[in-house]
Coordinates of C-alpha atoms and ligand atoms in Angstrom, one line a residue:
X24 CA 0.1 -0.3 0.1
X25 CA 1.2 3.5 -0.9
X26 CA 1.0 6.4 1.9
X27 CA 1.0 9.7 1.9
X28 CA 1.2 11.9 5.3
X29 CA 0.7 15.0 5.5
X30 CA 1.6 18.4 7.7
X31 CA -0.7 21.7 6.6
X32 CA 1.3 24.3 6.4
X33 CA 0.8 27.1 9.0
X34 CA 0.9 30.1 7.1
X35 CA 4.1 31.9 8.4
X36 CA 7.7 28.8 8.3
X37 CA 7.4 27.9 5.2
X38 CA 10.1 24.8 4.8
X39 CA 11.9 27.0 7.8
X40 CA 12.4 22.9 9.1
X41 CA 10.7 19.4 9.2
X42 CA 8.4 17.8 10.6
X43 CA 10.2 15.0 13.2
X44 CA 6.4 13.1 13.1
X45 CA 6.6 12.6 9.4
X46 CA 10.5 11.2 9.4
X47 CA 9.2 9.3 12.7
X48 CA 6.4 7.3 11.2
X49 CA 7.9 6.6 8.0
X50 CA 10.8 4.8 10.0
X51 CA 8.4 2.9 12.2
X52 CA 6.2 1.7 8.8
X53 CA 6.1 -1.5 9.0
X54 CA 8.3 -3.8 5.4
X55 CA 6.1 -3.8 2.0
X56 CA 4.3 0.4 1.9
X57 CA 5.9 2.8 0.8
X58 CA 6.0 5.7 2.5
X59 CA 5.2 9.9 1.0
X60 CA 6.0 13.2 3.0
X61 CA 4.2 16.2 1.6
X62 CA 5.2 19.1 4.2
X63 CA 2.5 22.0 2.7
X64 CA 4.8 24.8 4.9
X65 CA 7.5 23.9 1.9
X66 CA 5.6 22.5 -1.0
X67 CA 2.1 24.0 -0.8
X68 CA -1.0 22.7 -1.4
X69 CA -5.1 22.9 -1.4
X70 CA -8.0 20.6 -1.6
X71 CA -7.9 19.8 -4.8
X72 CA -4.3 19.5 -4.9
X73 CA -4.2 16.5 -2.7
X74 CA -7.0 15.1 -4.1
X75 CA -5.9 15.0 -7.8
X76 CA -1.7 13.5 -5.1
X77 CA -3.5 10.8 -4.5
X78 CA -5.0 9.6 -7.4
X79 CA -1.7 10.1 -9.8
X80 CA -0.3 7.9 -7.0
X81 CA -2.2 5.3 -5.9
X82 CA -2.3 6.3 -2.6
X83 CA -4.5 4.0 -0.3
X84 CA -3.6 5.5 2.9
X85 CA -3.4 9.0 4.2
X86 CA -1.8 10.6 7.3
X87 CA -2.7 14.0 7.8
X88 CA -0.9 15.0 11.1
X89 CA -1.6 19.1 13.4
X90 CA -1.4 21.5 15.9
X91 CA -5.2 23.4 17.0
X92 CA -4.3 26.4 14.7
X93 CA -3.8 24.1 11.7
X94 CA -6.3 22.0 12.5
X95 CA -9.1 23.9 10.4
X96 CA -6.9 23.2 7.5
X97 CA -5.7 20.5 8.0
X98 CA -10.3 19.0 8.3
X99 CA -10.0 20.7 4.8
X100 CA -8.0 18.7 3.4
X101 CA -8.6 15.4 5.1
X102 CA -12.4 16.3 3.0
X103 CA -10.7 16.4 0.3
X104 CA -9.1 12.9 0.5
X105 CA -12.0 11.2 1.6
X106 CA -13.9 12.5 -0.9
X107 CA -11.5 11.1 -3.5
X108 CA -12.6 8.4 -1.6
X109 CA -9.2 7.9 0.5
X110 CA -9.5 7.0 4.2
X111 CA -7.3 8.9 6.7
X112 CA -6.0 8.8 10.0
X113 CA -5.3 12.4 12.4
X114 CA -3.2 12.6 14.8
X115 CA -0.9 15.1 16.9
X116 CA -1.7 17.6 20.0
X117 CA -5.6 18.5 18.4
X118 CA -7.5 15.4 17.5
X119 CA -5.8 13.4 20.3
X120 CA -7.7 16.2 22.7
X121 CA -10.8 16.1 20.3
X122 CA -11.3 13.2 18.6
X123 CA -15.1 13.7 18.6
X124 CA -15.1 16.4 17.0
X125 CA -12.3 15.0 14.2
X126 CA -14.3 11.8 13.7
X127 CA -18.4 14.1 13.4
X128 CA -19.3 12.3 17.1
X129 CA -19.9 16.1 18.8
X130 CA -22.9 17.0 16.0
X131 CA -20.5 18.4 13.6
X132 CA -19.5 16.8 10.2
X133 CA -16.7 13.6 10.2
X134 CA -13.0 14.4 9.2
X135 CA -11.1 11.0 10.1
X136 CA -11.8 7.8 9.7
X137 CA -9.1 6.9 12.4
X138 CA -7.8 8.9 14.9
X139 CA -4.3 8.1 16.4
X140 CA -4.9 9.4 20.0
X141 CA -1.3 10.8 22.5
X142 CA 2.3 8.9 20.8
X143 CA 1.5 7.1 17.4
X144 CA 5.5 5.1 17.8
X145 CA 3.2 1.7 19.0
X146 CA 0.2 2.5 17.4
X147 CA 0.4 3.3 13.5
X148 CA 1.9 -0.3 12.3
X149 CA -1.2 -1.4 13.8
X150 CA -2.4 1.4 11.8
X151 CA -1.0 0.7 8.3
X152 CA -1.9 -3.2 9.2
X153 CA -5.8 -2.3 9.9
X154 CA -6.0 -0.5 6.8
X155 CA -4.6 -2.5 4.6
X156 CA -7.0 -5.0 5.3
X157 CA -9.9 -1.6 4.7
X158 CA -10.4 -2.9 8.8
X159 CA -9.3 0.5 10.4
X160 CA -11.0 1.7 13.9
X161 CA -12.4 4.4 15.0
X162 CA -10.1 5.5 17.6
X163 CA -6.2 3.9 17.9
X164 CA -4.9 4.8 21.9
X165 CA -1.7 3.6 23.0
X166 CA -2.2 1.4 25.9
X167 CA -0.8 -2.3 26.9
X168 CA -2.5 -5.4 27.7
X169 CA -4.4 -4.2 31.1
X170 CA -5.9 -1.4 28.5
X171 CA -3.8 1.3 31.1
X172 CA -2.0 3.4 28.6
X173 CA 1.5 3.0 28.0
X174 CA 3.9 5.5 26.6
X175 CA 7.0 4.4 24.4
X176 CA 10.2 4.6 25.8
X177 CA 12.4 5.5 23.5
X178 CA 14.9 3.0 24.0
X179 CA 14.7 1.9 21.5
X180 CA 14.2 4.8 18.9
X181 CA 13.9 3.6 15.5
X182 CA 16.7 4.9 12.9
X183 CA 15.7 7.6 11.0
X184 CA 17.4 7.2 7.4
X185 CA 19.1 11.1 7.2
X186 CA 21.6 9.7 4.6
X187 CA 19.0 9.7 2.2
X188 CA 15.6 11.5 3.2
X189 CA 14.7 13.6 0.3
X190 CA 15.4 17.3 2.1
X191 CA 15.6 19.3 -1.2
X192 CA 12.6 21.4 0.0
X193 CA 14.8 22.2 3.9
X194 CA 17.4 23.3 1.5
X195 CA 17.2 27.4 3.0
X196 CA 20.7 28.5 1.1
X197 CA 18.8 29.7 -2.3
X198 CA 18.8 27.5 -5.0
X199 CA 20.9 30.6 -7.0
X200 CA 23.6 30.7 -4.7
X201 CA 24.1 27.1 -4.1
X202 CA 26.8 26.6 -6.7
X203 CA 28.8 29.6 -5.8
X204 CA 28.1 28.8 -2.5
X205 CA 29.6 25.1 -2.3
X206 CA 33.2 26.2 -2.8
X207 CA 33.1 28.1 0.6
X208 CA 35.4 26.9 2.9
X209 CA 33.8 23.6 3.8
X210 CA 30.4 24.1 1.6
X211 CA 28.1 26.0 2.1
X212 CA 25.7 25.2 -0.8
X213 CA 22.9 24.2 1.6
X214 CA 22.2 25.2 5.2
X215 CA 19.2 22.8 7.1
X216 CA 18.0 23.0 10.5
X217 CA 16.4 19.2 11.2
X218 CA 15.0 18.5 14.0
X219 CA 16.1 15.7 17.0
X220 CA 14.5 14.3 19.8
X221 CA 16.9 13.9 23.1
X222 CA 13.2 13.1 25.6
X223 CA 10.2 13.5 25.7
X224 CA 8.2 15.3 28.3
X225 CA 8.2 17.8 30.9
X226 CA 6.0 17.8 34.6
X227 CA 5.9 21.5 35.4
X228 CA 2.5 21.1 34.3
X229 CA 2.2 25.0 33.5
X230 CA -1.7 26.5 32.9
X231 CA -1.3 27.0 29.4
X232 CA 0.1 24.2 27.6
X233 CA -0.2 20.8 26.5
X234 CA 3.1 19.2 26.7
X235 CA 2.5 17.7 30.3
X236 CA -1.3 16.3 29.2
X237 CA -0.2 15.2 26.9
X238 CA 3.4 13.4 27.2
X239 CA 2.7 13.1 30.4
X240 CA 4.8 14.0 33.1
X241 CA 7.1 10.8 33.2
X242 CA 10.0 11.9 31.2
X243 CA 11.7 10.0 28.4
X244 CA 15.1 9.5 27.6
X245 CA 16.6 7.9 24.5
X246 CA 19.8 6.6 25.1
X247 CA 23.2 8.8 24.1
X248 CA 24.5 6.7 21.8
X249 CA 21.2 6.6 20.0
X250 CA 21.5 10.4 20.0
X251 CA 25.1 11.0 19.2
X252 CA 24.9 8.4 16.3
X253 CA 21.7 10.3 14.7
X254 CA 24.3 14.1 15.1
X255 CA 26.6 12.4 13.2
X256 CA 24.8 10.7 9.8
X257 CA 23.6 14.5 9.8
X258 CA 26.6 15.8 10.3
X259 CA 27.7 13.2 8.1
X260 CA 25.7 14.0 4.8
X261 CA 25.9 17.9 5.4
X262 CA 29.8 17.4 5.0
X263 CA 28.9 15.4 1.5
X264 CA 26.8 17.7 0.2
X265 CA 30.0 20.6 1.1
X266 CA 27.1 21.4 3.0
X267 CA 25.8 22.4 6.7
X268 CA 22.5 21.7 9.1
X269 CA 21.9 22.8 12.4
X270 CA 20.3 20.6 14.9
X271 CA 17.1 21.8 16.8
X272 CA 16.8 19.6 19.5
X273 CA 12.9 20.1 19.6
X274 CA 13.1 18.4 23.6
X275 CA 10.3 21.1 25.3
X276 CA 12.4 20.7 28.3
X277 CA 16.3 19.9 27.1
X278 CA 17.6 20.1 30.4
X279 CA 15.1 18.4 32.8
X280 CA 16.9 16.4 34.1
X281 CA 19.9 17.9 34.2
X282 CA 22.2 15.3 35.0
X283 CA 21.3 13.7 32.1
X284 CA 21.4 16.7 29.7
X285 CA 25.1 17.3 30.8
X286 CA 25.7 13.5 30.2
X287 CA 24.7 13.6 26.7
X288 CA 26.3 16.7 25.7
X289 CA 29.7 15.3 26.6
X290 CA 29.3 12.2 24.8
X291 CA 28.7 14.2 22.1
X292 CA 31.9 16.3 22.6
X293 CA 33.9 13.2 22.8
X294 CA 32.2 11.5 19.7
X295 CA 32.7 14.5 17.2
X296 CA 29.8 14.9 17.0
X297 CA 28.6 18.7 17.7
X298 CA 27.3 21.0 15.3
X299 CA 25.3 24.1 15.5
X300 CA 21.8 23.6 18.2
X301 CA 18.8 25.1 19.3
X302 CA 17.0 23.9 22.5
X303 CA 14.1 24.8 25.0
X304 CA 15.1 24.7 28.3
X305 CA 13.8 26.8 31.5
X306 CA 15.2 29.6 32.6
X307 CA 15.6 28.0 36.2
X308 CA 17.9 24.7 34.6
X309 CA 20.4 27.8 32.7
X310 CA 21.0 28.7 36.3
X311 CA 24.4 25.8 36.5
X312 CA 27.8 27.2 35.2
X313 CA 28.8 23.7 34.2
X314 CA 25.8 22.8 32.3
X315 CA 26.1 26.0 30.4
X316 CA 29.8 25.8 29.3
X317 CA 28.5 22.5 28.0
X318 CA 25.9 23.7 25.7
X319 CA 28.4 26.0 24.6
X320 CA 31.1 23.4 23.7
X321 CA 28.8 21.1 22.0
X322 CA 27.9 24.3 19.7
X323 CA 24.5 25.2 21.7
X324 CA 24.2 28.4 19.3
X325 CA 20.4 29.8 20.8
X326 CA 18.4 29.0 23.7
X327 CA 15.0 28.7 23.6
X328 CA 13.7 30.8 26.9
X329 CA 9.7 30.5 28.0
X330 CA 10.1 33.8 30.2
X331 CA 6.2 34.2 29.5
X332 CA 6.1 37.3 31.8
X333 CA 8.4 39.5 33.2
X334 CA 5.8 39.8 36.5
X335 CA 5.7 37.1 38.9
X336 CA 1.7 37.7 39.8
X337 CA 1.7 36.5 36.2
X338 CA 3.3 33.7 36.1
X339 CA 2.1 32.7 39.4
X340 CA -1.7 32.4 38.1
X341 CA -0.6 30.4 34.8
X342 CA 1.5 27.5 37.6
X343 CA 4.6 28.7 36.3
X344 CA 6.1 31.1 39.5
X345 CA 9.4 28.7 39.2
X346 CA 10.3 31.2 36.2
X347 CA 12.3 34.2 38.1
X348 CA 12.0 37.9 36.6
X349 CA 14.9 39.0 38.6
X350 CA 17.7 36.3 37.3
X351 CA 16.3 36.5 33.5
X352 CA 19.0 38.9 33.2
X353 CA 22.1 37.3 34.4
X354 CA 20.8 33.7 32.7
X355 CA 20.8 35.7 30.0
X356 CA 24.2 37.1 30.2
X357 CA 25.9 33.7 31.3
X358 CA 24.7 32.3 27.8
X359 CA 26.3 35.7 26.7
X360 CA 29.7 35.0 28.0
X361 CA 29.7 32.0 26.0
X362 CA 28.6 33.5 23.2
X363 CA 25.2 31.3 23.3
X364 CA 22.4 33.9 22.3
X365 CA 18.6 32.9 23.4
X366 CA 14.9 33.6 21.8
X367 CA 13.4 35.4 25.0
X368 CA 9.1 34.6 24.3
X369 CA 6.5 36.0 26.0
X370 CA 2.6 36.3 26.8
X371 CA 0.6 39.7 26.9
X372 CA -2.9 39.1 27.4
X373 CA -2.2 37.7 30.6
X374 CA -4.6 38.3 33.8
X375 CA -2.5 40.7 35.4
X376 CA -1.2 42.4 32.3
X377 CA -2.5 46.2 32.0
X378 CA -2.1 48.6 28.6
X379 CA 2.3 49.4 28.9
X380 CA 2.5 45.4 29.6
X381 CA 4.8 45.5 26.4
X382 CA 6.8 48.4 26.9
X383 CA 7.9 47.9 30.8
X384 CA 8.3 44.1 29.2
X385 CA 10.6 45.7 26.1
X386 CA 12.8 48.5 29.0
X387 CA 13.8 44.7 30.7
X388 CA 14.8 43.7 27.1
X389 CA 16.8 46.5 26.7
X390 CA 19.2 45.8 28.9
X391 CA 19.6 42.4 28.3
X392 CA 22.4 40.9 25.7
X393 CA 21.0 40.9 21.8
X394 CA 18.7 38.7 21.2
X395 CA 15.8 37.4 19.7
X396 CA 12.4 38.5 21.8
X397 CA 8.8 37.5 20.9
X398 CA 5.8 38.0 21.6
X399 CA 2.6 35.8 21.4
X400 CA -1.6 36.0 23.5
X401 CA -2.8 34.0 26.5
X402 CA -4.1 31.2 23.9
X403 CA -6.5 29.1 25.4
X404 CA -5.5 25.6 24.1
X405 CA -7.5 23.3 23.9
X406 CA -7.7 20.8 27.5
X407 CA -5.2 22.6 28.6
X408 CA -6.0 23.4 32.9
X409 CA -6.2 27.4 31.4
X410 CA -8.8 26.6 29.3
X411 CA -10.9 24.0 31.6
X412 CA -10.3 27.7 34.3
X413 CA -11.6 29.6 31.5
X414 CA -14.3 27.7 30.4
X415 CA -15.4 27.1 33.9
X416 CA -15.2 31.4 33.9
X417 CA -17.6 31.8 31.5
X418 CA -14.7 33.8 29.7
X419 CA -13.7 32.4 26.8
X420 CA -15.5 34.2 23.7
X421 CA -14.2 32.7 20.9
X422 CA -14.6 28.5 22.8
X423 CA -13.7 26.8 19.5
X424 CA -11.2 29.4 18.0
X425 CA -9.2 26.8 16.0
X426 CA -12.1 26.9 13.4
X427 CA -11.6 30.1 12.6
X428 CA -8.5 30.2 12.8
X429 CA -6.6 34.0 13.8
X430 CA -3.5 34.6 14.2
X431 CA -2.3 37.4 17.2
X432 CA -6.3 36.8 18.1
X433 CA -7.7 36.8 22.2
X434 CA -9.9 34.1 22.5
X435 CA -11.0 35.1 25.7
X436 CA -11.2 38.8 27.0
X437 CA -7.6 39.0 30.0
X438 CA -9.1 40.6 33.8
X439 CA -7.1 43.6 33.6
X440 CA -7.5 45.4 29.8
X441 CA -9.8 44.7 26.7
X442 CA -8.6 41.8 23.7
X443 CA -7.9 45.2 21.3
X444 CA -6.2 46.1 24.0
X445 CA -4.2 43.0 24.3
X446 CA -3.5 43.1 20.4
X447 CA -2.0 46.2 20.8
X448 CA 0.7 45.4 23.2
X449 CA 1.7 42.3 20.8
X450 CA 1.7 45.0 18.0
X451 CA 3.9 47.3 20.0
X452 CA 5.7 44.9 21.3
X453 CA 6.7 43.5 17.6
X454 CA 7.5 46.6 16.1
X455 CA 9.9 48.0 18.8
X456 CA 11.9 45.1 19.6
X457 CA 12.9 44.7 15.8
X458 CA 12.1 48.5 14.1
X459 CA 16.1 49.4 11.8
X460 CA 17.0 51.9 15.5
X461 CA 17.2 48.1 17.8
X462 CA 18.2 45.6 15.0
X463 CA 21.1 48.7 14.5
X464 CA 21.1 49.1 18.5
X465 CA 21.5 44.7 18.5
X466 CA 24.2 44.1 15.7
X467 CA 26.7 47.2 17.9
X468 CA 26.1 46.0 21.4
X469 CA 28.4 42.6 19.6
X470 CA 31.4 45.2 18.0
X471 CA 33.5 43.5 20.7
X472 CA 32.8 40.6 18.8
X473 CA 33.9 38.5 15.4
X474 CA 32.0 39.4 12.2
X475 CA 29.7 36.2 12.4
X476 CA 27.9 37.4 14.9
X477 CA 26.8 39.9 14.0
X478 CA 25.8 39.3 11.0
X479 CA 23.7 36.7 12.8
X480 CA 22.1 38.1 15.1
X481 CA 20.9 40.6 11.6
X482 CA 20.3 38.1 9.5
X483 CA 18.4 35.7 12.6
X484 CA 16.5 39.6 13.4
X485 CA 16.0 40.0 10.1
X486 CA 13.9 36.3 9.7
X487 CA 12.5 35.9 13.5
X488 CA 10.6 39.4 12.1
X489 CA 8.8 37.6 9.4
X490 CA 6.5 35.5 12.2
X491 CA 4.6 38.8 12.3
X492 CA 5.1 40.7 10.2
X493 CA 4.7 37.8 6.8
X494 CA 7.5 38.7 4.3
X495 CA 5.7 37.6 1.5
X496 CA 7.4 38.6 -1.9
X497 CA 10.3 40.4 -3.0
X498 CA 8.9 43.8 -2.8
X499 CA 8.6 42.6 1.5
X500 CA 12.3 42.1 1.6
X501 CA 13.0 45.2 -0.5
X502 CA 11.4 47.7 1.5
X503 CA 13.1 45.6 4.8
X504 CA 16.7 45.9 3.0
X505 CA 15.8 49.7 2.6
X506 CA 14.7 50.0 6.1
X507 CA 17.5 48.7 7.6
X508 CA 20.4 50.0 4.7
X509 CA 21.9 51.5 7.5
X510 CA 23.1 48.6 9.0
X511 CA 23.8 46.1 6.2
X512 CA 26.2 48.8 4.4
X513 CA 28.1 49.0 7.7
X514 CA 28.4 45.2 8.1
X515 CA 29.8 44.5 4.4
X516 CA 32.2 47.1 4.5
X517 CA 33.2 45.5 7.8
X518 CA 33.2 42.4 5.6
X519 CA 36.4 43.7 3.6
X520 CA 38.7 44.2 6.5
X521 CA 41.2 42.2 7.3
X522 CA 40.9 39.8 10.6
X523 CA 36.8 40.7 10.1
X524 CA 36.0 37.4 10.5
X525 CA 38.1 36.7 13.7
X526 CA 38.2 37.9 17.0
X527 CA 37.9 36.1 20.9
X528 CA 35.5 33.4 20.0
X529 CA 33.7 33.9 23.7
X530 CA 34.0 35.5 26.4
X531 CA 34.6 32.9 28.7
X532 CA 37.5 30.9 28.3
X533 CA 35.2 27.6 27.1
X534 CA 35.8 24.2 29.3
X535 CA 38.6 21.6 28.0
X536 CA 37.0 19.4 25.6
X537 CA 39.0 16.0 23.9
X538 CA 41.5 16.4 21.9
X539 CA 40.0 14.5 18.9
X540 CA 37.1 16.8 18.7
X541 CA 38.4 20.5 19.4
X542 CA 38.4 21.0 16.2
X543 CA 35.2 21.2 15.0
X544 CA 34.6 22.6 18.1
X545 CA 36.4 25.3 16.7
X546 CA 35.1 25.4 13.9
X547 CA 31.7 25.3 14.5
X548 CA 32.0 28.6 16.9
X549 CA 33.2 30.9 13.7
Ligands
B12_619 C1 9.0 21.8 17.1 C2 7.4 22.6 17.6 C3 7.5 23.6 17.2 C4 8.2 24.2 15.7 C5 7.5 23.5 14.8 C6 8.1 23.7 13.3 C7 8.3 22.2 13.0 N1 9.0 21.6 11.2 O1 8.6 21.4 13.5 C8 7.7 25.8 15.6 C9 9.3 25.9 16.3 C10 7.6 26.7 14.9 C11 7.0 25.3 16.7 C12 4.9 27.0 16.3 C13 4.3 27.4 17.5 N2 4.1 25.7 18.2 CO1 5.3 24.3 18.0 N3 6.1 22.4 19.3 C14 7.5 22.6 18.4 C15 7.3 20.7 19.4 C16 8.6 21.1 20.6 C17 7.8 19.8 19.3 C18 7.2 19.2 17.7 C19 8.0 17.5 18.4 O2 8.9 17.2 17.1 N4 7.8 16.4 18.9 C20 7.6 15.8 18.8 C21 7.4 14.2 17.4 C22 7.5 13.2 18.1 O3 5.7 14.1 18.3 P1 3.9 15.4 18.0 O4 4.8 15.9 16.4 O5 3.7 15.1 18.7 O6 4.0 13.5 17.0 C23 3.9 12.1 17.9 C24 2.6 12.2 18.0 O7 1.5 13.0 18.1 C25 1.7 11.2 17.0 N5 1.2 12.2 15.8 C26 1.4 13.5 15.2 N6 1.0 13.7 14.0 C27 0.0 12.6 13.2 C28 0.5 12.1 12.1 C29 -0.6 10.5 12.4 C30 -1.3 10.3 10.8 C31 -0.8 9.6 13.1 C32 -0.9 8.5 12.6 C33 0.7 9.8 14.4 C34 0.6 11.3 14.8 O8 2.7 10.8 16.5 C35 4.3 10.9 16.8 C36 5.0 9.5 17.4 O9 4.2 9.6 18.7 C37 5.8 21.0 19.9 C38 6.2 20.2 21.5 C39 6.5 18.6 22.1 N7 7.3 17.9 22.4 O10 5.9 17.9 21.0 C40 5.2 22.1 20.1 C41 4.0 22.4 20.1 C42 2.8 21.3 19.3 N8 3.6 23.6 19.8 C43 3.4 24.0 20.2 C44 2.7 25.7 19.6 C45 1.8 26.0 20.8 C46 3.1 25.9 18.8 C47 2.9 27.7 18.7 C48 1.3 27.6 18.2 C49 3.6 28.6 19.5 C50 3.2 29.9 19.7 N9 2.5 30.9 20.3 O11 3.9 30.6 18.3 C51 3.8 27.7 17.4 C52 2.7 28.2 16.5 C53 3.5 28.4 15.1 C54 3.1 28.2 13.4 N10 3.7 28.7 12.9 O12 2.6 26.7 13.6 C55 1.9 23.2 21.1 C56 0.9 22.6 19.9 C57 -0.8 22.4 21.5 C58 -1.8 22.6 20.3 N11 -2.8 21.5 20.7 O13 -1.6 22.3 19.3 C59 3.0 22.1 21.8 C60 2.9 20.9 21.6 C61 3.7 22.9 23.0 C62 3.0 23.5 23.8 N12 3.5 23.4 24.6 O14 2.0 23.0 24.1 N13 6.9 24.6 16.9
SF4_620 S1 8.3 23.9 30.7 FE1 7.4 24.8 29.3 S2 7.4 22.5 28.9 FE2 7.3 22.3 30.5 S3 5.5 22.3 30.9 FE3 5.9 24.7 31.3 S4 5.9 25.8 29.1 FE4 5.3 23.2 29.0

């Protein structure tokens, strides 16, 4: 049987990074079936397009995975596939919580023939075999022989054959420049960000977060060896292609068990598997100097930190009181001293927020090392404690907000400001943090660093700006380039100066790494 796995586009991130679930399920598919992957972010498709695709390719089963914000599109695509006579199975965080909606048991239309609840590592092979026999069941739940919920241990993690997977769509280097850039240094003909998971689960239970409910509070890890081997495979592929790659450790809290994370990072260094990487780590875990040393030595470049708010009352309200705004500056400084920077994520529209929350946040951000601040709105995702609290209090203004998804729009009224005021705060945050003046300031604050770091922060800021101000088409790009021309000219001028790309790689000495991998660690710095 031929199977299509499809991920709907989110309208923002385009080909920034492939979705891990597709590769994982492909690797877990029983022998004898062929799996095709279409990620709508890189290969846009509409309803007519997917119907034609399944007919032309003689597809026997379509699997669709989606977050809440893409679920309306996912349902439309599922409807088109089913109308073409092909069964659809849906999975992922949204349908796990809203299975009745997907199956049309809540009074609405049916979109899926079957729903895979929760982690589908163990149920997927069964789904495929049932579909091949024409015996799909409505619901597949991950349970053991006694009917108890069971979670994959991750100790037996499948090998994802990165060496042979078609990743052309995810090359972030423009096609026209590939040939030329392949010849620069070790080669820049391709640059891809690849998702790798080293573990699942986070026990913290922040009120707005799906993760604790979905993955459970039992934390599970892959073996160090299996993660290291995956990195080595990815590095080998990049080398062969005369290109570069970076890894996004998609674990929700990569350092949730600090001892384990340190041991993994040490093994990465010892095996020469360092690469540039990004991960999500909560601020409280970044107090550990040795951890931060190891992050830098193993190639960590950007850490995503869910700061959420600078107001402890807000943090307490959403069960994230372990975040201490008073230590944010020290955490960021600790990272920056090792040339590791942070994506700092803030949520507006919390119950203690009042007008001016964005400016008060930015006042703090401006005193911190440069990073990538991002701003969102408190969103009640289905089945989260936040959703339940707001529903009980009758505060949801759009209880099924996902059915008509609107980016950056609230679905409930905050207590101390209006919905419009909350929207204005987010707009202010993005407009100020990504203004030409703010970009110039971020670049200048790294004047004591090699030029590569300044170019890096500038390009990263331009890309992140697109999360809120969509950069669709050449005109949008030209406008942003014109607005930032002074900073661009300055960086280009400096690029021609002798030694501009060299310099002190970090502000504090990094920890010693085994000799064999030292050269690579230095390569990764530049
Ligand atoms: C990586 C990631 C992203 C990436 C996505 C891009 C990419 N290419 O991956 C980025 C950073 C862009 C991102 C952004 C956002 N994300 Co995000 N993200 C994640 C994260 C950390 C990892 C996803 C992952 O790969 N997991 C590992 C795989 C193996 O798990 P999985 O995807 O759930 O798949 C398993 C099962 O669900 C199931 N399954 C999944 N799909 C399918 C399909 C079929 C057919 C079947 C059978 C089974 C199945 O099988 C898989 C194996 O067990 C998750 C949290 C998490 N740990 O999952 C949040 C998560 C998915 N994100 C979330 C959110 C809310 C967002 C944002 C909306 C945040 C924001 N406020 O801006 C944005 C939206 C961006 C956008 N424009 O779309 C929520 C989604 C909750 C929900 N109900 O939708 C999550 C769960 C985190 C959370 N805090 O709650 N995200
Ligand atoms: S620390 Fe992060 S992943 Fe863990 S529950 Fe809170 S928001 Fe979710």
